[in-house]
Short mmCIF file of C-alpha atoms and ligand atoms in Angstrom, two decimals:
data_model
loop_
_atom_site.label_atom_id
_atom_site.label_comp_id
_atom_site.label_asym_id
_atom_site.label_seq_id
_atom_site.Cartn_x
_atom_site.Cartn_y
_atom_site.Cartn_z
CA UNK A 271 104.10 100.45 110.81
CA UNK A 272 103.10 98.25 113.74
CA UNK A 273 102.31 94.66 112.85
CA UNK A 274 98.60 94.03 112.59
CA UNK A 275 97.02 90.66 113.35
CA UNK A 276 96.05 89.05 110.05
CA UNK A 277 92.29 88.51 109.90
CA UNK A 278 90.05 87.30 107.10
CA UNK A 279 89.04 90.89 106.29
CA UNK A 280 90.11 91.85 102.78
CA UNK A 281 91.48 88.29 102.36
CA UNK A 282 94.68 89.70 103.87
CA UNK A 283 97.49 87.22 104.30
CA UNK A 284 95.63 84.38 102.59
CA UNK A 285 97.13 82.73 99.55
CA UNK A 286 94.64 82.74 96.67
CA UNK A 287 96.76 80.84 94.15
CA UNK A 288 100.23 80.55 92.67
CA UNK A 289 102.17 82.81 90.32
CA UNK A 290 105.55 82.74 88.60
CA UNK A 291 105.35 86.44 87.74
CA UNK A 292 106.21 88.44 90.79
CA UNK A 293 107.21 88.53 94.46
CA UNK A 294 106.10 91.40 96.69
CA UNK A 295 107.76 92.06 100.04
CA UNK A 296 109.33 88.62 100.17
CA UNK A 297 112.26 89.78 102.28
CA UNK A 298 110.35 92.58 103.97
CA UNK A 299 110.54 95.11 101.18
CA UNK A 300 111.64 93.62 97.85
CA UNK A 301 109.91 93.41 94.49
CA UNK A 302 110.87 91.08 91.66
CA UNK A 303 109.40 90.36 88.20
CA UNK A 304 110.15 86.76 87.15
CA UNK A 305 113.10 86.85 89.56
CA UNK A 306 114.56 90.16 88.36
CA UNK A 307 114.96 92.86 91.01
CA UNK A 308 112.89 95.99 90.34
CA UNK A 309 115.90 98.24 91.02
CA UNK A 310 117.92 96.56 88.28
CA UNK A 311 115.01 96.60 85.83
CA UNK A 312 114.31 100.31 86.49
CA UNK A 313 117.97 101.14 85.94
CA UNK A 314 118.77 98.95 82.95
CA UNK A 315 115.65 97.88 81.08
CA UNK A 316 113.33 99.38 78.53
CA UNK A 317 109.65 99.11 79.47
CA UNK A 318 109.08 97.12 76.27
CA UNK A 319 111.68 94.59 77.46
CA UNK A 320 109.83 94.26 80.77
CA UNK A 321 106.53 93.85 78.92
CA UNK A 322 108.12 91.08 76.86
CA UNK A 323 109.50 89.46 80.01
CA UNK A 324 106.08 89.42 81.66
CA UNK A 325 104.05 88.45 78.61
CA UNK A 326 106.38 86.03 76.82
CA UNK A 327 108.20 84.58 79.84
CA UNK A 328 111.83 85.61 79.19
CA UNK A 329 113.96 88.64 78.43
CA UNK A 330 114.13 89.24 74.67
CA UNK A 331 117.42 89.21 72.79
CA UNK A 332 118.15 92.27 70.63
CA UNK A 333 116.42 91.02 67.50
CA UNK A 334 113.37 89.84 69.46
CA UNK A 335 113.14 93.24 71.16
CA UNK A 336 113.51 95.13 67.86
CA UNK A 337 110.79 92.96 66.36
CA UNK A 338 108.53 93.46 69.38
CA UNK A 339 108.92 97.24 69.31
CA UNK A 340 108.15 97.24 65.58
CA UNK A 341 105.07 95.13 66.25
CA UNK A 342 103.80 97.45 69.00
CA UNK A 343 104.40 100.51 66.79
CA UNK A 344 102.32 98.93 64.03
CA UNK A 345 99.37 98.39 66.40
CA UNK A 346 98.82 101.98 67.59
CA UNK A 347 96.01 102.90 65.20
CA UNK A 348 92.38 103.30 66.34
CA UNK A 349 89.45 101.79 64.38
CA UNK A 350 87.04 104.49 63.10
CA UNK A 351 84.17 103.11 65.21
CA UNK A 352 86.29 103.47 68.36
CA UNK A 353 87.21 107.06 67.44
CA UNK A 354 83.50 107.79 67.02
CA UNK A 355 82.78 106.44 70.50
CA UNK A 356 85.66 108.38 72.06
CA UNK A 357 84.41 111.58 70.43
CA UNK A 358 81.07 111.17 72.24
CA UNK A 359 82.64 111.12 75.71
CA UNK A 360 82.44 114.53 77.40
CA UNK A 361 85.45 116.61 78.40
CA UNK A 362 84.59 116.35 82.08
CA UNK A 363 84.47 112.53 82.06
CA UNK A 364 87.06 110.81 84.20
CA UNK A 365 89.88 109.50 81.97
CA UNK A 366 89.71 106.13 83.74
CA UNK A 367 86.13 105.83 82.53
CA UNK A 368 87.41 106.61 79.05
CA UNK A 369 89.99 103.82 79.35
CA UNK A 370 87.28 101.44 80.53
CA UNK A 371 84.90 102.34 77.71
CA UNK A 372 87.67 102.33 75.10
CA UNK A 373 88.80 98.85 76.12
CA UNK A 374 85.26 97.56 76.19
CA UNK A 375 84.47 99.02 72.76
CA UNK A 376 87.62 97.47 71.33
CA UNK A 377 86.35 94.13 72.67
CA UNK A 378 83.33 94.54 70.39
CA UNK A 379 85.40 95.41 67.35
CA UNK A 380 88.32 93.03 67.79
CA UNK A 381 86.80 90.24 69.88
CA UNK A 382 89.12 87.57 71.23
CA UNK A 383 87.61 84.53 69.53
CA UNK A 384 89.96 81.94 71.03
CA UNK A 385 92.63 81.81 73.74
CA UNK A 386 95.14 81.07 70.96
CA UNK A 387 94.87 84.78 70.17
CA UNK A 388 95.71 85.93 73.71
CA UNK A 389 99.27 87.09 73.00
CA UNK A 390 98.17 89.20 70.06
CA UNK A 391 95.22 90.64 71.97
CA UNK A 392 97.54 91.64 74.85
CA UNK A 393 100.06 93.24 72.45
CA UNK A 394 97.28 95.15 70.71
CA UNK A 395 95.99 96.50 74.05
CA UNK A 396 99.50 97.45 75.15
CA UNK A 397 100.00 99.36 71.91
CA UNK A 398 96.60 101.01 71.72
CA UNK A 399 95.77 102.10 75.29
CA UNK A 400 97.92 105.28 75.06
CA UNK A 401 96.20 106.07 71.76
CA UNK A 402 92.75 105.68 73.34
CA UNK A 403 93.42 108.09 76.17
CA UNK A 404 95.31 110.69 74.13
CA UNK A 405 92.86 110.66 71.23
CA UNK A 406 89.96 111.36 73.61
CA UNK A 407 91.92 113.90 75.67
CA UNK A 408 93.13 115.97 72.70
CA UNK A 409 89.74 115.81 70.94
CA UNK A 410 87.71 116.78 74.02
CA UNK A 411 90.14 119.38 75.36
CA UNK A 412 91.80 120.87 72.27
CA UNK A 413 89.32 119.99 69.53
CA UNK A 414 91.95 118.14 67.44
CA UNK A 415 91.85 114.68 65.93
CA UNK A 416 95.40 113.45 66.50
CA UNK A 417 97.28 110.88 64.49
CA UNK A 418 97.99 108.10 66.98
CA UNK A 419 100.71 106.52 64.85
CA UNK A 420 103.83 108.38 65.98
CA UNK A 421 107.35 107.23 65.19
CA UNK A 422 108.45 106.99 68.84
CA UNK A 423 109.95 103.64 69.73
CA UNK A 424 108.91 103.71 73.38
CA UNK A 425 105.40 103.53 74.84
CA UNK A 426 106.22 106.39 77.23
CA UNK A 427 107.68 108.66 74.55
CA UNK A 428 104.73 107.89 72.29
CA UNK A 429 102.28 108.87 75.04
CA UNK A 430 103.99 112.20 75.75
CA UNK A 431 104.28 112.97 72.04
CA UNK A 432 100.54 112.45 71.47
CA UNK A 433 99.68 114.47 74.58
CA UNK A 434 101.83 117.47 73.67
CA UNK A 435 102.10 117.27 69.89
CA UNK A 436 105.91 117.10 70.03
CA UNK A 437 108.52 114.46 70.91
CA UNK A 438 109.46 114.22 74.60
CA UNK A 439 112.84 115.33 75.97
CA UNK A 440 115.33 112.61 76.85
CA UNK A 441 114.73 113.17 80.57
CA UNK A 442 110.96 112.92 80.29
CA UNK A 443 111.13 109.81 78.09
CA UNK A 444 113.51 108.24 80.63
CA UNK A 445 111.22 109.01 83.59
CA UNK A 446 108.20 107.63 81.73
CA UNK A 447 110.19 104.47 80.99
CA UNK A 448 111.05 104.03 84.68
CA UNK A 449 107.50 104.82 85.78
CA UNK A 450 105.98 102.26 83.41
CA UNK A 451 108.43 99.62 84.66
CA UNK A 452 107.59 100.36 88.30
CA UNK A 453 103.86 100.07 87.71
CA UNK A 454 103.93 97.00 85.43
CA UNK A 455 103.22 94.15 87.85
CA UNK A 456 102.41 93.56 91.53
CA UNK A 457 101.19 90.03 92.23
CA UNK A 458 97.59 89.66 93.52
CA UNK A 459 96.74 93.35 93.98
CA UNK A 460 93.05 94.29 93.72
CA UNK A 461 92.93 95.05 89.98
CA UNK A 462 94.98 91.99 89.00
CA UNK A 463 92.85 89.79 91.21
CA UNK A 464 89.78 91.25 89.47
CA UNK A 465 91.30 90.26 86.12
CA UNK A 466 92.04 86.75 87.39
CA UNK A 467 88.54 86.26 88.80
CA UNK A 468 87.11 87.28 85.44
CA UNK A 469 89.58 85.03 83.60
CA UNK A 470 88.63 82.10 85.85
CA UNK A 471 85.14 82.07 84.30
CA UNK A 472 86.89 81.58 80.90
CA UNK A 473 85.86 85.07 79.84
CA UNK A 474 87.64 87.10 77.15
CA UNK A 475 90.71 89.34 77.63
CA UNK A 476 88.84 92.62 77.05
CA UNK A 477 86.37 91.77 79.83
CA UNK A 478 89.24 90.92 82.22
CA UNK A 479 91.01 94.20 81.45
CA UNK A 480 87.83 96.30 81.57
CA UNK A 481 87.07 94.94 85.05
CA UNK A 482 90.65 95.50 86.17
CA UNK A 483 90.52 99.14 85.05
CA UNK A 484 87.42 99.61 87.21
CA UNK A 485 89.27 98.23 90.25
CA UNK A 486 92.38 100.30 89.61
CA UNK A 487 90.33 103.50 89.42
CA UNK A 488 89.60 103.69 93.16
CA UNK A 489 91.69 105.96 95.43
CA UNK A 490 92.73 103.08 97.68
CA UNK A 491 94.51 101.53 94.66
CA UNK A 492 95.74 103.24 91.46
CA UNK A 493 93.66 106.36 91.98
CA UNK A 494 95.93 107.26 94.92
CA UNK A 495 98.47 109.06 92.68
CA UNK A 496 95.80 111.56 91.62
CA UNK A 497 94.42 111.84 95.16
CA UNK A 498 97.94 112.50 96.52
CA UNK A 499 98.41 115.29 93.96
CA UNK A 500 95.07 116.85 94.86
CA UNK A 501 96.16 116.82 98.51
CA UNK A 502 99.59 118.44 98.12
CA UNK A 503 99.11 120.78 95.17
CA UNK A 504 97.93 123.81 97.16
CA UNK A 505 100.44 123.58 99.99
CA UNK A 506 102.91 126.41 99.66
CA UNK A 507 105.62 125.37 102.12
CA UNK A 508 106.86 122.40 104.18
CA UNK A 509 105.53 124.15 107.31
CA UNK A 510 102.05 124.40 105.82
CA UNK A 511 102.27 120.75 104.71
CA UNK A 512 103.21 119.65 108.24
CA UNK A 513 100.34 121.50 109.86
CA UNK A 514 97.81 120.24 107.26
CA UNK A 515 98.97 116.63 107.64
CA UNK A 516 98.84 116.85 111.44
CA UNK A 517 95.26 118.11 111.15
CA UNK A 518 94.34 115.28 108.80
CA UNK A 519 95.86 112.69 111.10
CA UNK A 520 93.97 114.16 114.06
CA UNK A 521 90.74 113.79 112.07
CA UNK A 522 91.81 110.22 111.20
CA UNK A 523 91.76 110.98 107.46
CA UNK A 524 93.47 108.54 105.09
CA UNK A 525 96.62 110.06 103.63
CA UNK A 526 96.76 109.06 99.98
CA UNK A 527 100.02 107.61 98.69
CA UNK A 528 100.94 106.11 102.09
CA UNK A 529 100.75 102.60 103.51
CA UNK A 530 100.46 99.27 101.78
CA UNK A 531 98.53 96.04 102.12
CA UNK A 532 101.67 93.85 101.88
CA UNK A 533 104.85 95.87 102.48
CA UNK A 534 105.51 96.52 106.17
CA UNK A 535 108.61 98.75 106.10
CA UNK A 536 108.89 100.40 102.71
CA UNK A 537 107.77 100.16 99.10
CA UNK A 538 110.91 99.60 96.99
CA UNK A 539 109.38 101.58 94.13
CA UNK A 540 109.30 104.75 96.22
CA UNK A 541 113.04 105.29 96.46
CA UNK A 542 113.29 104.93 92.66
CA UNK A 543 110.52 107.31 91.65
CA UNK A 544 111.55 109.76 94.40
CA UNK A 545 115.02 109.94 92.85
CA UNK A 546 113.51 110.82 89.47
CA UNK A 547 111.06 113.28 90.99
CA UNK A 548 114.04 115.12 92.51
CA UNK A 549 115.81 115.20 89.13
CA UNK A 550 112.67 116.65 87.54
CA UNK A 551 112.28 119.17 90.38
CA UNK A 552 115.84 120.38 89.71
CA UNK A 553 115.11 120.46 85.99
CA UNK A 554 112.10 122.78 86.39
CA UNK A 555 113.64 124.76 89.29
CA UNK A 556 110.93 123.72 91.76
CA UNK A 557 111.31 125.05 95.30
CA UNK A 558 107.86 124.14 96.63
CA UNK A 559 106.31 120.82 95.62
CA UNK A 560 109.32 118.57 96.15
CA UNK A 561 110.15 120.02 99.63
CA UNK A 562 106.43 119.77 100.51
CA UNK A 563 106.40 116.09 99.41
CA UNK A 564 109.54 115.34 101.42
CA UNK A 565 108.00 116.97 104.51
CA UNK A 566 104.83 114.89 104.17
CA UNK A 567 106.99 111.76 103.95
CA UNK A 568 108.94 112.77 107.07
CA UNK A 569 105.85 113.61 109.13
CA UNK A 570 104.00 110.43 108.16
CA UNK A 571 106.93 108.29 109.22
CA UNK A 572 107.50 110.28 112.44
CA UNK A 573 103.83 110.24 113.47
CA UNK A 574 102.52 106.92 112.13
CA UNK A 575 105.44 104.89 110.84
CA UNK A 576 103.64 104.94 107.50
CA UNK A 577 105.82 105.07 104.38
CA UNK A 578 105.25 106.35 100.83
CA UNK A 579 103.96 103.72 98.43
CA UNK A 580 104.63 103.78 94.66
CA UNK A 581 102.03 106.48 94.15
CA UNK A 582 103.20 109.34 96.34
CA UNK A 583 106.28 110.62 94.50
CA UNK A 584 104.69 109.70 91.17
CA UNK A 585 102.38 112.65 91.80
CA UNK A 586 105.16 115.25 91.87
CA UNK A 587 107.13 113.49 89.10
CA UNK A 588 104.17 113.60 86.70
CA UNK A 589 103.36 117.17 87.77
CA UNK A 590 106.90 118.31 86.93
CA UNK A 591 106.42 116.79 83.46
CA UNK A 592 103.27 118.88 83.08
CA UNK A 593 101.01 115.83 82.82
CA UNK A 594 97.42 116.73 83.80
CA UNK A 595 96.52 115.15 87.16
CA UNK A 596 93.52 113.31 85.79
CA UNK A 597 95.78 111.38 83.39
CA UNK A 598 97.94 109.96 86.21
CA UNK A 599 95.94 106.76 86.75
CA UNK A 600 95.51 106.06 83.01
CA UNK A 601 99.33 105.93 82.78
CA UNK A 602 99.18 103.22 85.44
CA UNK A 603 96.72 101.33 83.18
CA UNK A 604 99.06 101.63 80.16
CA UNK A 605 101.72 99.86 82.24
CA UNK A 606 99.71 97.41 84.39
CA UNK A 607 98.08 95.98 81.26
CA UNK A 608 101.22 93.83 81.03
CA UNK A 609 100.77 92.40 84.53
CA UNK A 610 97.03 91.92 84.10
CA UNK A 611 97.41 90.09 80.79
CA UNK A 612 100.25 87.91 82.08
CA UNK A 613 98.07 86.91 85.05
CA UNK A 614 95.17 86.11 82.72
CA UNK A 615 97.51 83.80 80.76
CA UNK A 616 98.57 82.13 84.03
CA UNK A 617 95.01 81.73 85.24
CA UNK A 618 93.92 80.21 81.93
CA UNK A 619 96.86 77.80 81.89
CA UNK A 620 95.87 76.27 85.24
CA UNK A 621 92.29 77.23 85.80
CA UNK A 622 89.67 76.55 88.39
CA UNK A 623 86.82 79.01 88.77
CA UNK A 624 87.55 81.41 91.68
CA UNK A 625 84.61 81.14 93.97
CA UNK A 626 85.27 81.57 97.71
CA UNK A 627 82.71 81.09 100.47
CA UNK A 628 81.14 83.65 102.80
CA UNK A 629 80.33 83.49 106.51
CA UNK A 630 76.59 84.13 106.67
CA UNK A 631 75.59 86.80 109.24
CA UNK A 632 71.92 87.37 108.19
CA UNK A 633 68.72 86.23 109.92
CA UNK A 634 68.27 82.52 110.61
CA UNK A 635 64.74 82.26 109.16
CA UNK A 636 62.54 85.01 107.69
CA UNK A 637 58.74 84.78 107.61
CA UNK A 638 57.07 85.70 104.28
CA UNK A 639 54.68 88.70 104.64
CA UNK A 640 52.22 89.48 101.79
CA UNK A 641 52.99 92.88 100.19
CA UNK A 642 49.75 94.52 101.47
CA UNK A 643 50.68 93.60 105.02
CA UNK A 644 54.24 95.04 104.97
CA UNK A 645 55.18 98.30 106.82
C1 ACO B 179 99.86 101.23 93.72
C2 ACO B 179 98.94 101.03 94.87
O1 ACO B 179 97.82 100.66 94.70
S1 ACO B 179 99.59 101.31 96.41
C3 ACO B 179 98.20 101.72 97.43
C4 ACO B 179 97.65 103.06 97.07
N1 ACO B 179 96.63 103.47 98.02
C5 ACO B 179 96.82 104.51 98.86
O2 ACO B 179 97.84 105.16 98.90
C6 ACO B 179 95.63 104.83 99.74
C7 ACO B 179 96.07 105.09 101.18
N2 ACO B 179 96.46 103.86 101.82
C8 ACO B 179 95.53 102.99 102.31
O3 ACO B 179 94.32 103.25 102.28
C9 ACO B 179 96.00 101.67 102.89
O4 ACO B 179 97.30 101.80 103.40
C10 ACO B 179 95.95 100.54 101.87
C11 ACO B 179 94.59 100.45 101.20
C12 ACO B 179 97.00 100.73 100.78
C13 ACO B 179 96.25 99.23 102.59
O5 ACO B 179 95.20 98.99 103.46
P1 ACO B 179 95.32 97.95 104.67
O6 ACO B 179 96.04 96.75 104.20
O7 ACO B 179 93.97 97.77 105.24
O8 ACO B 179 96.24 98.77 105.65
P2 ACO B 179 96.92 98.30 107.02
O9 ACO B 179 96.28 97.04 107.51
O10 ACO B 179 98.36 98.31 106.82
O11 ACO B 179 96.53 99.50 107.98
C14 ACO B 179 97.08 99.58 109.28
C15 ACO B 179 96.55 100.79 109.98
O12 ACO B 179 97.13 101.97 109.40
C16 ACO B 179 96.13 102.85 108.96
N3 ACO B 179 96.54 103.38 107.66
C17 ACO B 179 96.98 102.64 106.62
N4 ACO B 179 97.24 103.46 105.59
C18 ACO B 179 96.96 104.71 106.00
C19 ACO B 179 97.02 105.96 105.39
N5 ACO B 179 97.42 106.09 104.12
N6 ACO B 179 96.66 107.07 106.08
C20 ACO B 179 96.25 106.94 107.36
N7 ACO B 179 96.17 105.77 108.02
C21 ACO B 179 96.51 104.66 107.34
C22 ACO B 179 94.89 101.99 108.78
O13 ACO B 179 93.72 102.79 108.92
C23 ACO B 179 95.04 100.97 109.86
O14 ACO B 179 94.55 101.50 111.07
P3 ACO B 179 93.57 100.64 111.98
O15 ACO B 179 94.32 99.39 112.32
O16 ACO B 179 93.31 101.54 113.11
O17 ACO B 179 92.37 100.38 111.11
O1 OAA B 180 99.86 95.43 95.67
C1 OAA B 180 98.93 96.20 95.98
O2 OAA B 180 98.03 95.90 96.80
C2 OAA B 180 98.84 97.54 95.39
C3 OAA B 180 100.06 97.94 94.65
O3 OAA B 180 101.03 98.41 95.19
C4 OAA B 180 100.08 97.73 93.21
O4 OAA B 180 99.13 97.15 92.66
O5 OAA B 180 101.06 98.15 92.55
#
């Protein structure tokens, strides 16, 4: 992508604070969490280890990790009042709205009374968000009230088990683990910045996370994985994909799953999720969606020098695992909760209310006109 002059629009290129959590695009394309390269984490870590790293500040040793997994497993249950609320939400609601309402309702039932409770509140949310979305989804779509306390050790395996009513295969659990690691943290992205702005007023964790979910929902941010799927799902061949993309580019449409506010050359998460999407394509014997996705990637680079961001190959990967498209962005929430909460901790530890200024472009002086005399 050609370099663009940095202007004030979208606060692009302006530092809005400090963080010890993450670097994005520091050497042109890299991503690190507390200094650890994303490629190494995606290959070697459990998502729960990455959550611990982000939330507690260091990698856990074996007994700390075992204890943490046991803790998360014990926190998966839903209060009855929250189940009642989830049962009222219609089947055609957007699952991101369900996540938002579920988090907000939990804030009424299990209010964070003091910042001393922040670690426990974050752990509870990490454990319970998959339960919220799956309980609502299975109740509204299948008419069943699921037990959200499965015996799966991993967050990803637990999610798939609740969704399907049976434990996930090793491959699917592995891909979910990688996906949750890739989505966990990304510096001052829009949803995290929302959480930090909310935290800067000394608000509670549930409010910060509820606001962040609202920001993540949009198609220019987390909603892009669903939007990318909606775009490619009906294309039957790479040739059709090429001609459709060329038409979209001619009309100056945004192509979802491409481009990035910070990365200029590539998004390091793409190569990783693309690898797993290919493995899943081979697993299900796909001959259409993966070649279509690869063609879109090739055409976008050839025509616009735009590269896939984290979202594009997530679409096909989730599709191959038979995950309904509208649950794609809620999975992002289940993971990014770790980054959001860790940023809230950081903001609280060194806080000043976030309140920028605006350049006024309205009228200099307006004359008051009585209501009867107005047009
Ligand atoms: C996990 C995540 O949240 S990753 C982001 C997910 N979002 C998407 O995939 C949505 C599609 N992508 C986009 O809308 C953008 O690339 C964003 C929102 C991610 C970044 O926006 P910006 O920082 O404003 O983009 P940037 O400054 O790099 O844009 C440069 C030019 O490329 C164009 N461009 C950028 N992305 C795209 C795209 N996906 N399709 C078509 N054109 C694009 C822009 O319109 C801009 O053109 P202009 O200078 O004529 O206005
Ligand atoms: O950093 C951003 O602007 C968006 C992004 O990729 C993320 O939040 O993962």
